[in-house]
Short mmCIF file of C-alpha atoms and ligand atoms in Angstrom, two decimals:
data_model
loop_
_atom_site.label_atom_id
_atom_site.label_comp_id
_atom_site.label_asym_id
_atom_site.label_seq_id
_atom_site.Cartn_x
_atom_site.Cartn_y
_atom_site.Cartn_z
CA MET A 1 -31.91 -10.31 -29.50
CA ALA A 2 -34.58 -8.97 -28.22
CA LYS A 3 -34.20 -9.96 -24.67
CA LEU A 4 -30.57 -9.01 -25.20
CA SER A 5 -31.30 -5.61 -26.20
CA ILE A 6 -33.85 -5.27 -23.31
CA VAL A 7 -31.10 -6.14 -20.92
CA ILE A 8 -28.35 -4.06 -22.30
CA ALA A 9 -30.66 -0.65 -22.13
CA THR A 10 -31.64 -1.74 -18.16
CA ALA A 11 -27.86 -1.69 -18.09
CA CYS A 12 -28.06 1.45 -19.45
CA MET A 13 -30.30 3.14 -17.35
CA LEU A 14 -29.06 1.53 -14.45
CA HIS A 15 -25.70 2.86 -15.34
CA SER A 16 -26.51 6.18 -15.39
CA VAL A 17 -28.87 6.16 -12.83
CA LEU A 18 -26.09 5.19 -11.22
CA ASP A 19 -23.48 7.45 -12.49
CA ILE A 20 -26.38 10.51 -10.74
CA PHE A 21 -25.64 8.99 -7.43
CA GLY A 22 -21.71 8.55 -8.79
CA GLU A 23 -18.71 10.41 -6.36
CA ASP A 24 -18.66 13.57 -7.04
CA PRO A 25 -18.31 14.65 -3.57
CA SER A 26 -20.59 17.98 -4.69
CA THR A 27 -23.43 15.27 -5.89
CA GLY A 28 -25.65 12.64 -5.17
CA ARG A 29 -25.22 9.88 -2.49
CA LEU A 30 -21.66 10.77 -0.97
CA SER A 31 -22.50 14.36 -0.11
CA ASP A 32 -25.81 13.02 1.58
CA TYR A 33 -23.76 10.49 3.40
CA ARG A 34 -21.00 13.01 5.01
CA LYS A 35 -23.86 14.81 6.61
CA THR A 36 -24.83 11.83 8.25
CA SER A 37 -23.48 11.00 12.00
CA GLN A 38 -21.74 7.94 10.66
CA TYR A 39 -19.36 9.32 7.95
CA TYR A 40 -15.90 8.03 9.20
CA TYR A 41 -17.51 7.12 12.50
CA GLU A 42 -18.36 3.84 11.17
CA LEU A 43 -17.76 0.71 13.12
CA HIS A 44 -13.85 -0.79 11.77
CA ARG A 45 -13.17 2.85 10.38
CA PRO A 46 -9.59 3.27 10.30
CA GLN A 47 -8.74 6.80 11.75
CA PHE A 48 -5.43 7.28 10.61
CA HIS A 49 -5.24 5.19 7.53
CA PHE A 50 -6.39 6.24 3.63
CA THR A 51 -9.86 4.77 3.05
CA PRO A 52 -12.03 6.12 0.17
CA PRO A 53 -15.60 8.08 1.89
CA MET A 54 -18.21 5.26 0.01
CA ASN A 55 -17.31 2.13 -2.41
CA TRP A 56 -14.40 -0.02 -3.03
CA MET A 57 -10.85 0.44 -3.65
CA ASN A 58 -7.84 -1.43 -4.61
CA ASP A 59 -4.15 -0.73 -5.51
CA PRO A 60 -2.87 2.75 -5.19
CA ASN A 61 -2.17 4.55 -8.07
CA GLY A 62 -1.05 7.59 -9.94
CA MET A 63 1.20 8.30 -6.75
CA VAL A 64 2.88 11.99 -7.22
CA PHE A 65 4.26 15.12 -4.94
CA TYR A 66 3.97 18.09 -7.34
CA ASP A 67 3.57 21.67 -6.06
CA GLY A 68 3.49 21.07 -2.67
CA GLU A 69 0.90 18.29 -2.72
CA TYR A 70 1.13 14.22 -2.59
CA HIS A 71 -1.50 12.43 -5.14
CA LEU A 72 -3.01 9.42 -4.16
CA PHE A 73 -5.02 8.17 -7.25
CA TYR A 74 -6.19 4.51 -6.00
CA GLN A 75 -8.44 1.72 -7.99
CA HIS A 76 -12.15 2.33 -7.46
CA ASN A 77 -15.57 1.26 -7.70
CA PRO A 78 -17.85 4.29 -8.07
CA HIS A 79 -20.62 2.52 -7.97
CA GLY A 80 -20.14 -0.17 -5.32
CA ASN A 81 -18.54 -2.07 -2.39
CA THR A 82 -17.04 -4.45 -4.25
CA TRP A 83 -14.50 -4.80 -7.40
CA GLY A 84 -16.13 -3.36 -10.54
CA HIS A 85 -16.39 -0.51 -12.88
CA MET A 86 -12.65 0.37 -12.61
CA SER A 87 -11.70 4.40 -12.15
CA TRP A 88 -9.37 6.31 -10.74
CA GLY A 89 -10.07 7.91 -7.45
CA HIS A 90 -8.54 11.01 -5.67
CA ALA A 91 -7.33 12.35 -2.85
CA VAL A 92 -4.44 14.68 -2.24
CA SER A 93 -2.65 15.79 1.00
CA LYS A 94 0.27 18.49 1.62
CA ASP A 95 1.86 16.18 4.97
CA LEU A 96 1.42 12.55 4.11
CA VAL A 97 -0.90 12.13 7.04
CA HIS A 98 -4.20 13.93 6.22
CA TRP A 99 -5.76 13.30 2.71
CA GLU A 100 -8.87 15.93 0.75
CA HIS A 101 -10.97 13.78 -1.14
CA LEU A 102 -11.28 15.31 -4.92
CA PRO A 103 -13.60 14.36 -7.82
CA ILE A 104 -12.49 11.05 -9.51
CA ALA A 105 -10.09 11.63 -11.96
CA LEU A 106 -10.54 9.04 -14.66
CA GLN A 107 -14.00 7.04 -15.30
CA ASP A 108 -14.29 3.72 -16.80
CA HIS A 109 -16.07 4.59 -19.94
CA TYR A 110 -18.11 2.59 -22.74
CA GLY A 111 -16.44 -0.50 -21.57
CA VAL A 112 -12.79 0.39 -21.20
CA MET A 113 -11.93 0.20 -17.71
CA ILE A 114 -9.01 2.84 -16.08
CA PHE A 115 -6.85 -0.21 -14.40
CA SER A 116 -3.69 0.23 -11.75
CA GLY A 117 -0.56 2.86 -13.13
CA SER A 118 1.58 5.67 -12.79
CA ALA A 119 1.75 9.74 -12.91
CA VAL A 120 4.75 12.07 -13.41
CA VAL A 121 5.24 15.79 -13.77
CA ASP A 122 6.58 16.37 -17.52
CA PHE A 123 9.20 19.19 -16.01
CA LYS A 124 10.80 19.41 -19.82
CA ASN A 125 7.16 19.31 -21.47
CA THR A 126 8.41 16.81 -23.21
CA SER A 127 5.03 15.48 -24.21
CA GLY A 128 4.08 18.88 -25.44
CA PHE A 129 1.11 18.43 -23.51
CA GLY A 130 1.88 21.80 -21.50
CA ASP A 131 1.43 25.38 -22.13
CA GLY A 132 4.36 26.57 -21.22
CA THR A 133 4.06 28.24 -18.41
CA LYS A 134 3.89 25.22 -16.22
CA PRO A 135 4.92 21.17 -16.50
CA PRO A 136 1.49 19.08 -17.07
CA LEU A 137 1.10 16.02 -15.13
CA VAL A 138 0.89 12.95 -17.16
CA ALA A 139 -0.95 9.59 -16.11
CA ILE A 140 -0.15 6.28 -17.78
CA TYR A 141 -2.03 3.97 -17.11
CA THR A 142 -3.90 0.48 -18.40
CA GLY A 143 -7.30 0.76 -20.37
CA HIS A 144 -9.29 -2.55 -20.06
CA GLY A 145 -11.66 -3.57 -22.25
CA HIS A 146 -12.84 -5.43 -25.34
CA GLY A 147 -10.49 -8.23 -24.45
CA LYS A 148 -7.81 -6.81 -24.21
CA GLN A 149 -5.33 -4.34 -21.60
CA THR A 150 -3.16 -1.66 -23.67
CA GLN A 151 -1.26 1.61 -22.30
CA ASP A 152 -2.90 4.59 -22.37
CA ILE A 153 -1.64 8.03 -20.90
CA ALA A 154 -3.71 11.13 -20.04
CA TYR A 155 -2.94 14.52 -18.90
CA SER A 156 -3.55 17.72 -16.74
CA ASP A 157 -2.57 20.99 -16.55
CA ASP A 158 -4.73 22.18 -13.11
CA ARG A 159 -2.83 20.02 -10.69
CA GLY A 160 -4.11 17.23 -11.16
CA ARG A 161 -7.74 18.17 -10.65
CA THR A 162 -9.39 17.35 -14.30
CA TRP A 163 -7.68 14.74 -16.81
CA THR A 164 -7.72 14.96 -20.44
CA LYS A 165 -7.39 11.28 -22.23
CA TYR A 166 -4.79 11.64 -25.36
CA GLU A 167 -6.77 11.18 -28.31
CA GLY A 168 -3.84 9.15 -30.10
CA ASN A 169 -4.34 6.35 -26.67
CA PRO A 170 -3.55 3.59 -27.02
CA VAL A 171 0.18 4.22 -26.30
CA ILE A 172 1.29 0.51 -26.45
CA ASP A 173 -0.87 -2.09 -27.87
CA LEU A 174 0.44 -5.72 -28.33
CA ASN A 175 -2.96 -7.06 -28.53
CA MET A 176 -2.73 -9.25 -25.26
CA ALA A 177 -5.38 -9.65 -22.81
CA ASP A 178 -3.10 -9.17 -19.95
CA PHE A 179 -0.83 -6.49 -20.07
CA ARG A 180 -0.84 -3.89 -17.18
CA ASP A 181 0.18 -1.65 -14.35
CA PRO A 182 2.60 0.52 -16.03
CA LYS A 183 5.28 2.67 -14.05
CA VAL A 184 6.53 5.73 -15.82
CA PHE A 185 10.11 7.99 -14.25
CA TRP A 186 12.51 9.87 -15.73
CA HIS A 187 16.10 7.91 -16.28
CA GLU A 188 18.09 11.14 -15.84
CA ALA A 189 21.50 8.98 -17.24
CA SER A 190 19.89 8.03 -20.50
CA HIS A 191 18.14 11.02 -21.24
CA LYS A 192 14.35 9.46 -21.92
CA TRP A 193 11.30 8.19 -19.72
CA VAL A 194 11.09 4.66 -18.83
CA MET A 195 8.18 2.66 -18.28
CA THR A 196 7.97 -1.32 -16.64
CA VAL A 197 5.22 -2.78 -17.26
CA SER A 198 3.56 -6.33 -16.26
CA ILE A 199 2.81 -9.08 -18.76
CA PRO A 200 1.28 -10.94 -15.44
CA LEU A 201 0.45 -14.40 -16.97
CA GLU A 202 4.27 -15.17 -18.27
CA ARG A 203 5.50 -13.44 -14.63
CA LYS A 204 7.29 -10.66 -16.92
CA LEU A 205 7.85 -7.33 -16.88
CA ARG A 206 9.22 -5.15 -19.78
CA PHE A 207 10.60 -1.71 -20.11
CA TYR A 208 9.81 0.78 -22.88
CA GLY A 209 11.72 3.50 -23.43
CA SER A 210 9.96 6.41 -24.71
CA SER A 211 11.23 10.48 -25.25
CA ASN A 212 7.80 12.24 -25.20
CA LEU A 213 5.51 9.65 -23.51
CA LYS A 214 3.98 9.02 -26.84
CA GLU A 215 5.87 6.70 -28.83
CA TRP A 216 7.48 3.88 -26.68
CA GLU A 217 10.17 1.57 -28.13
CA LEU A 218 10.93 -2.03 -26.18
CA LEU A 219 13.86 -1.97 -24.15
CA SER A 220 13.91 -5.78 -22.64
CA GLU A 221 12.35 -8.28 -20.59
CA PHE A 222 12.65 -9.45 -17.11
CA GLY A 223 11.51 -12.80 -15.61
CA PRO A 224 10.07 -15.09 -14.44
CA ALA A 225 12.41 -15.06 -11.40
CA GLY A 226 12.19 -14.96 -7.60
CA ALA A 227 8.58 -16.56 -6.61
CA VAL A 228 7.81 -18.19 -9.81
CA LYS A 229 3.72 -18.64 -8.42
CA GLY A 230 1.23 -16.08 -8.68
CA ILE A 231 0.47 -13.68 -11.78
CA TRP A 232 3.03 -10.27 -11.77
CA GLU A 233 1.25 -7.33 -10.91
CA CYS A 234 1.78 -3.32 -10.23
CA PRO A 235 5.57 -3.28 -10.60
CA ASP A 236 8.18 -0.64 -9.86
CA LEU A 237 11.76 0.47 -10.44
CA PHE A 238 13.83 3.05 -8.67
CA PRO A 239 17.31 3.41 -7.11
CA LEU A 240 17.54 3.26 -3.42
CA GLU A 241 20.98 4.31 -0.92
CA ILE A 242 22.59 1.75 1.13
CA GLU A 243 21.69 3.79 4.81
CA GLY A 244 25.51 5.17 5.67
CA THR A 245 26.83 4.97 2.24
CA HIS A 246 26.81 7.34 -0.90
CA HIS A 247 26.34 4.45 -2.49
CA SER A 248 22.85 3.39 -4.70
CA LYS A 249 21.37 -0.23 -5.98
CA TRP A 250 18.03 0.16 -7.97
CA VAL A 251 15.47 -2.23 -6.66
CA LEU A 252 13.04 -3.74 -8.94
CA ILE A 253 9.25 -4.47 -7.30
CA VAL A 254 7.12 -7.55 -8.25
CA ASN A 255 3.30 -8.08 -6.44
CA ILE A 256 2.36 -11.02 -7.23
CA GLY A 257 -1.19 -12.04 -7.08
CA SER A 258 -1.28 -15.77 -5.12
CA GLY A 259 1.49 -17.68 -3.64
CA SER A 260 3.10 -15.04 -1.51
CA ILE A 261 4.61 -15.89 1.75
CA ALA A 262 2.01 -15.36 4.11
CA GLY A 263 -0.71 -16.70 1.56
CA GLY A 264 -2.43 -14.96 -1.22
CA SER A 265 -1.67 -12.09 -2.61
CA GLY A 266 1.88 -10.00 -1.88
CA CYS A 267 5.55 -8.36 -3.00
CA GLN A 268 8.72 -9.48 -3.57
CA TYR A 269 11.34 -7.60 -4.91
CA PHE A 270 15.06 -8.04 -5.97
CA ILE A 271 18.33 -5.66 -5.82
CA GLY A 272 20.16 -5.11 -8.97
CA GLU A 273 21.61 -2.48 -11.47
CA PHE A 274 19.56 -0.42 -14.23
CA ASP A 275 21.59 0.79 -17.03
CA GLY A 276 19.29 2.25 -18.80
CA THR A 277 18.21 -1.04 -20.93
CA HIS A 278 18.35 -3.59 -18.35
CA PHE A 279 17.95 -4.54 -15.07
CA THR A 280 20.08 -7.29 -13.98
CA VAL A 281 19.92 -9.25 -10.80
CA ASP A 282 22.55 -9.31 -8.35
CA SER A 283 21.28 -9.98 -4.70
CA ALA A 284 21.58 -13.48 -3.58
CA SER A 285 20.84 -15.21 -0.41
CA PRO A 286 16.39 -14.80 -0.55
CA GLN A 287 13.82 -16.00 1.54
CA SER A 288 11.59 -18.61 0.85
CA ASN A 289 7.92 -19.58 1.53
CA ALA A 290 5.86 -22.32 2.88
CA SER A 291 6.38 -24.31 -0.75
CA GLY A 292 9.83 -23.96 -0.81
CA GLU A 293 10.25 -21.32 -3.48
CA GLN A 294 13.02 -18.09 -3.37
CA ALA A 295 12.06 -15.30 -2.94
CA ASN A 296 13.23 -11.43 -0.96
CA TRP A 297 9.49 -10.55 0.64
CA VAL A 298 8.88 -7.04 0.93
CA ASP A 299 6.20 -7.81 3.61
CA HIS A 300 5.78 -10.80 5.67
CA GLY A 301 2.04 -9.62 6.63
CA LYS A 302 -1.18 -10.52 4.77
CA ASP A 303 -2.63 -7.56 3.56
CA PHE A 304 0.45 -5.84 1.84
CA TYR A 305 -0.31 -5.00 -1.83
CA ALA A 306 0.74 -3.65 -5.31
CA ALA A 307 3.03 -1.15 -3.30
CA VAL A 308 4.32 1.13 -5.42
CA SER A 309 5.89 4.67 -5.23
CA TRP A 310 5.55 8.50 -4.84
CA SER A 311 7.12 9.69 -8.44
CA ASP A 312 8.94 13.13 -8.27
CA VAL A 313 9.72 13.64 -4.53
CA PRO A 314 11.79 16.22 -4.22
CA LYS A 315 15.46 15.87 -4.44
CA GLU A 316 15.70 18.21 -1.23
CA ASP A 317 13.59 15.22 0.80
CA GLY A 318 15.42 12.70 -0.75
CA ARG A 319 12.89 9.54 0.65
CA ARG A 320 12.07 7.21 -1.67
CA LEU A 321 8.40 7.09 -0.05
CA TRP A 322 5.44 4.75 -1.01
CA LEU A 323 2.48 2.86 0.41
CA GLY A 324 0.54 -0.28 0.24
CA TRP A 325 -3.07 -1.53 0.02
CA LEU A 326 -4.04 -3.26 3.00
CA SER A 327 -5.55 -6.25 1.16
CA ASN A 328 -5.64 -9.52 -0.46
CA TRP A 329 -7.01 -11.00 -2.85
CA GLN A 330 -7.80 -13.50 -1.30
CA TYR A 331 -10.80 -11.71 0.76
CA ALA A 332 -10.45 -8.42 -0.48
CA ASN A 333 -14.39 -8.62 -1.67
CA ASN A 334 -15.45 -9.85 1.91
CA ILE A 335 -13.63 -7.20 4.58
CA PRO A 336 -16.35 -6.65 6.97
CA THR A 337 -17.22 -2.43 6.21
CA HIS A 338 -19.63 -1.05 5.12
CA PRO A 339 -20.39 0.84 2.73
CA TRP A 340 -16.78 1.29 1.95
CA ARG A 341 -13.81 -1.43 1.53
CA SER A 342 -10.37 -1.39 2.15
CA ALA A 343 -7.49 0.80 3.19
CA MET A 344 -4.23 1.42 2.02
CA SER A 345 -1.30 0.62 4.81
CA ILE A 346 0.07 4.07 6.31
CA PRO A 347 3.22 6.19 4.12
CA ARG A 348 6.70 4.49 4.43
CA SER A 349 10.10 5.03 3.12
CA LEU A 350 12.76 2.93 1.77
CA THR A 351 16.07 2.33 2.07
CA LEU A 352 18.54 -0.69 1.72
CA ARG A 353 20.48 -1.92 5.12
CA GLY A 354 23.54 -4.03 4.76
CA THR A 355 22.06 -7.20 7.35
CA SER A 356 23.76 -10.22 7.95
CA GLN A 357 21.46 -12.01 5.84
CA GLY A 358 22.93 -9.52 3.26
CA LEU A 359 21.44 -6.34 1.63
CA ARG A 360 18.02 -5.98 2.41
CA LEU A 361 14.83 -3.44 1.54
CA ILE A 362 14.40 -1.62 4.58
CA GLN A 363 10.88 0.08 5.23
CA SER A 364 10.06 2.81 7.88
CA PRO A 365 7.37 4.46 9.06
CA ALA A 366 6.91 8.17 7.34
CA LYS A 367 8.43 10.39 10.55
CA GLU A 368 5.23 13.16 9.41
CA LEU A 369 3.46 10.15 11.63
CA ARG A 370 4.80 11.43 14.75
CA LYS A 371 2.17 14.31 14.72
CA LEU A 372 -0.46 12.25 15.64
CA ARG A 373 0.83 10.82 18.60
CA GLY A 374 -0.48 12.17 22.09
CA LYS A 375 1.21 12.17 25.36
CA GLU A 376 3.61 9.97 25.89
CA ILE A 377 3.93 6.87 28.09
CA ALA A 378 6.96 5.56 28.79
CA TYR A 379 8.23 2.72 30.73
CA HIS A 380 11.83 1.65 31.47
CA GLU A 381 12.89 -1.72 32.88
CA LEU A 382 9.70 -3.79 33.29
CA GLU A 383 10.70 -6.85 33.97
CA ILE A 384 7.91 -9.34 33.20
CA MET A 385 8.35 -12.73 34.95
CA ASN A 386 7.31 -15.49 33.39
CA GLY A 387 3.30 -14.85 33.09
CA THR A 388 1.12 -11.32 31.41
CA ARG A 389 1.26 -7.94 32.34
CA THR A 390 -2.19 -6.27 31.57
CA PHE A 391 -1.51 -2.28 31.72
CA THR A 392 -4.71 -0.77 33.22
CA GLU A 393 -6.95 2.03 30.95
CA GLY A 394 -5.22 4.81 32.59
CA GLU A 395 -1.86 3.77 32.00
CA LEU A 396 -1.74 2.02 28.21
CA SER A 397 -5.25 1.06 26.11
CA GLY A 398 -6.93 1.81 22.97
CA LYS A 399 -7.71 1.52 19.25
CA ARG A 400 -5.23 3.56 17.82
CA LEU A 401 -1.62 3.39 19.35
CA GLU A 402 1.86 3.42 18.35
CA ILE A 403 4.06 1.31 20.24
CA ILE A 404 7.68 1.63 20.24
CA ALA A 405 9.37 -1.07 22.78
CA THR A 406 12.83 -3.17 22.98
CA ILE A 407 12.55 -6.40 24.42
CA GLU A 408 15.63 -7.73 26.36
CA LEU A 409 14.56 -11.69 25.68
CA GLY A 410 15.71 -13.01 28.67
CA SER A 411 14.56 -16.27 29.33
CA ALA A 412 11.30 -16.03 27.48
CA SER A 413 10.46 -18.13 24.64
CA GLU A 414 7.82 -15.89 23.65
CA VAL A 415 7.38 -12.74 24.16
CA GLY A 416 4.75 -10.09 22.91
CA PHE A 417 1.82 -7.78 23.08
CA ARG A 418 -1.76 -8.96 23.09
CA LEU A 419 -3.76 -5.86 21.24
CA ARG A 420 -7.49 -5.05 21.87
CA LYS A 421 -7.80 -7.62 24.26
CA GLY A 422 -10.82 -8.37 25.71
CA LYS A 423 -13.02 -11.63 27.14
CA ASP A 424 -12.43 -13.96 24.14
CA GLU A 425 -9.84 -11.84 22.23
CA ALA A 426 -6.60 -10.36 21.22
CA SER A 427 -4.39 -9.48 18.05
CA LEU A 428 -0.94 -10.59 18.71
CA VAL A 429 2.46 -9.30 17.98
CA GLY A 430 5.43 -11.47 19.25
CA TYR A 431 8.69 -13.00 18.82
CA ASP A 432 9.06 -16.70 18.83
CA VAL A 433 12.61 -16.79 20.42
CA ILE A 434 13.41 -20.41 19.02
CA ARG A 435 12.67 -20.00 15.54
CA ASN A 436 13.70 -16.26 15.85
CA THR A 437 10.36 -15.07 14.08
CA LEU A 438 8.36 -11.88 14.97
CA PHE A 439 4.84 -13.29 14.05
CA VAL A 440 1.04 -11.70 14.08
CA ASP A 441 -1.52 -13.90 14.85
CA ARG A 442 -5.58 -12.89 14.53
CA THR A 443 -6.58 -15.59 15.26
CA GLN A 444 -8.73 -14.52 17.58
CA SER A 445 -8.53 -11.15 16.81
CA GLY A 446 -12.29 -10.75 16.48
CA ASP A 447 -14.40 -11.36 13.65
CA VAL A 448 -12.64 -13.95 11.35
CA ALA A 449 -14.84 -15.93 9.87
CA PHE A 450 -15.78 -13.51 6.73
CA HIS A 451 -13.65 -15.80 5.00
CA GLU A 452 -11.65 -19.00 5.17
CA ASP A 453 -8.44 -17.27 4.48
CA PHE A 454 -8.54 -14.85 6.71
CA GLY A 455 -7.70 -15.56 10.45
CA GLY A 456 -4.36 -17.31 10.59
CA LYS A 457 -0.75 -16.42 12.17
CA HIS A 458 1.56 -15.25 10.02
CA GLU A 459 5.97 -14.73 10.90
CA GLY A 460 9.20 -13.40 9.19
CA PRO A 461 12.64 -13.65 10.04
CA LEU A 462 13.68 -11.55 13.06
CA ALA A 463 17.20 -11.48 13.95
CA ILE A 464 17.73 -10.98 17.79
CA GLU A 465 20.28 -8.48 18.38
CA ASN A 466 22.27 -8.83 21.61
CA GLY A 467 19.68 -10.62 23.13
CA HIS A 468 17.17 -7.85 22.11
CA ILE A 469 14.66 -7.34 19.56
CA HIS A 470 13.03 -3.84 18.53
CA LEU A 471 9.05 -2.93 17.78
CA GLN A 472 7.31 -0.39 16.53
CA ILE A 473 4.05 -0.86 16.48
CA PHE A 474 1.32 0.51 14.52
CA LEU A 475 -2.60 0.00 15.75
CA ASP A 476 -5.32 1.74 13.78
CA ASP A 477 -9.02 0.56 14.58
CA SER A 478 -8.45 -2.14 11.70
CA SER A 479 -5.06 -3.05 11.37
CA ILE A 480 -1.67 -3.43 12.51
CA GLU A 481 1.66 -2.97 10.97
CA VAL A 482 5.02 -3.90 12.92
CA PHE A 483 8.15 -2.75 11.69
CA GLY A 484 11.07 -5.36 13.61
CA ASN A 485 13.95 -4.28 14.44
CA LEU A 486 13.85 -0.32 12.43
CA GLY A 487 12.03 -2.12 9.57
CA GLU A 488 13.98 -5.24 8.96
CA THR A 489 11.02 -7.15 9.10
CA VAL A 490 7.54 -5.82 8.27
CA LEU A 491 4.28 -7.33 8.82
CA SER A 492 1.01 -5.37 7.95
CA GLU A 493 -2.46 -7.28 8.65
CA ARG A 494 -6.24 -6.14 8.80
CA ILE A 495 -8.48 -7.19 12.08
CA PHE A 496 -11.68 -6.08 13.05
CA PRO A 497 -12.17 -6.88 16.71
CA SER A 498 -14.77 -5.92 18.88
CA PRO A 499 -15.35 -2.17 19.34
CA ASP A 500 -15.24 -2.17 23.08
CA ASN A 501 -12.08 -4.32 23.21
CA ILE A 502 -8.50 -1.94 24.21
CA SER A 503 -7.20 -3.66 26.55
CA VAL A 504 -3.26 -4.47 26.13
CA GLU A 505 -1.16 -7.15 27.41
CA TYR A 506 2.28 -8.01 27.68
CA PHE A 507 3.74 -11.65 27.94
CA SER A 508 6.39 -13.20 28.41
CA LYS A 509 5.92 -16.99 28.41
CA GLY A 510 8.50 -19.88 28.95
CA GLY A 511 10.42 -17.85 30.99
CA ASP A 512 11.00 -14.14 32.07
CA SER A 513 11.94 -11.05 30.09
CA LYS A 514 12.16 -7.32 30.02
CA ILE A 515 10.83 -4.46 28.52
CA SER A 516 14.06 -2.01 28.48
CA SER A 517 11.80 0.44 27.19
CA LEU A 518 8.15 1.41 26.09
CA ARG A 519 7.09 4.49 24.89
CA ALA A 520 3.45 4.35 23.18
CA TRP A 521 1.08 6.88 21.94
CA ASN A 522 -2.55 7.25 21.52
CA LEU A 523 -3.11 8.31 17.55
CA GLN A 524 -5.12 11.52 17.01
CA SER A 525 -7.77 10.65 14.22
CA ILE A 526 -6.67 12.38 10.56
CA TRP A 527 -10.89 12.67 10.18
CA HIS A 528 -12.11 14.28 12.56
CA PRO A 529 -10.95 17.10 15.26
C1 LIG B 601 -3.92 -5.38 -8.90
C2 LIG B 601 -4.35 -5.30 -10.38
C3 LIG B 601 -4.13 -4.82 -11.11
C4 LIG B 601 -5.03 -3.93 -12.22
C5 LIG B 601 -6.16 -3.71 -11.00
C6 LIG B 601 -7.33 -3.90 -11.44
O1 LIG B 601 -4.39 -5.23 -7.76
O2 LIG B 601 -5.03 -6.63 -10.62
O3 LIG B 601 -2.91 -5.73 -11.94
O4 LIG B 601 -4.27 -2.98 -12.93
O5 LIG B 601 -5.72 -4.56 -9.98
O6 LIG B 601 -8.05 -2.98 -10.49
#
């Protein structure tokens, strides 16, 4: 007993010492770190992706647009560079591209951690948290502690700068150990709030309804369905327009902790109808993963997880915007970066498209990213005989690039780009003409040894259109995101190349191919002038 109390006392002391060094930008370790020459210049620090200044990050949380600002909260450990002490870190952006770090919004407290969740603008002040002059922001999150997970809420009347936990928490308590990640939206047709929340181990979602965000009633359940391995986490539900029509369908997003298409964690979706109570799937023809399970995969790379969309993007804008966590639970805690760990993907807008395979979820890079482009580099009708075309440094090279290319496959059996090419290293973005797959091969991309599940080649199906494929690639210091055929197949992957390797090569194997057109730009940093 005495031993235990010493341990507890030491832990409390340690915790309060750590608190002093917490991540409030006005205090302690972070403000000191900010003054160093390393700050946002560290090895592998992404230059146009969101990363926390220091310490661990996982899922995006509380994504909401309000008063000209996109809020990005995130699962964060303010005290270390691995998972723990889960709190909500916070940043805002006026343009989806440049981010301003703000103090931690919600912090773990007396053994209750703040797990993932969402935030909404309560325009009608249904919660009564508002002062009547402006709508309150309400965060709906999972409280994790004392052996269970509950759904809790907090509110802010100062544009998300400070938050008050609701005194009547929890708002849903099923006395369950695993019950988490509430995503809430206002369902106009039935005039109520709808929460989608996961029962991870049962691979089920539950829908709850509420008139005031405080009292919730069960509407229905969904699942198991799709990929049946892996726990279900971080769901989302929203209507999406089918491109070229004025017709919408509902899309249900379910992130799964393991067993995804590329191995480890990933994201699947269902297309169907939501009537205010039930979600009904109406889209068949899903793709299978290696173990033959059937699912529609959002991203075929290994690093796109816990993706959820922004709430309350203005109607005039009309886009459904989201981003995901560029990592995978298999090795997230081992990523070789310091003193922070993890990055978010670039923001993407979502649509539905009728393809030869049926209706598909399409991801397109947010157009705002174009403002990062430097001088345009362009090529047309560049024929490449069976072999390699190396671009010289004055032509096309760099650590941060956007490349848009239309490739005529000709007689080649495999084509693509070697990025961050050095003597013994390269990260490949390619197309396998025989198998009709778009791939990223990071087997020799640099540091892959930090975890046995990290290296490897990952692929997704991509159709050839009139003898061509279309690629849009975003390369940052330690990531690749490739959008095939205008967002039909996407792969997101981290890479950790040697800093001196900046060359770009095009390769055409097994025959000749042609770059019909290529436009590329070196991209500016969002953290430095
Ligand atoms: C997903 C997840 C969520 C949970 C959070 C905890 O990555 O496991 O289900 O709320 O991370 O950090």
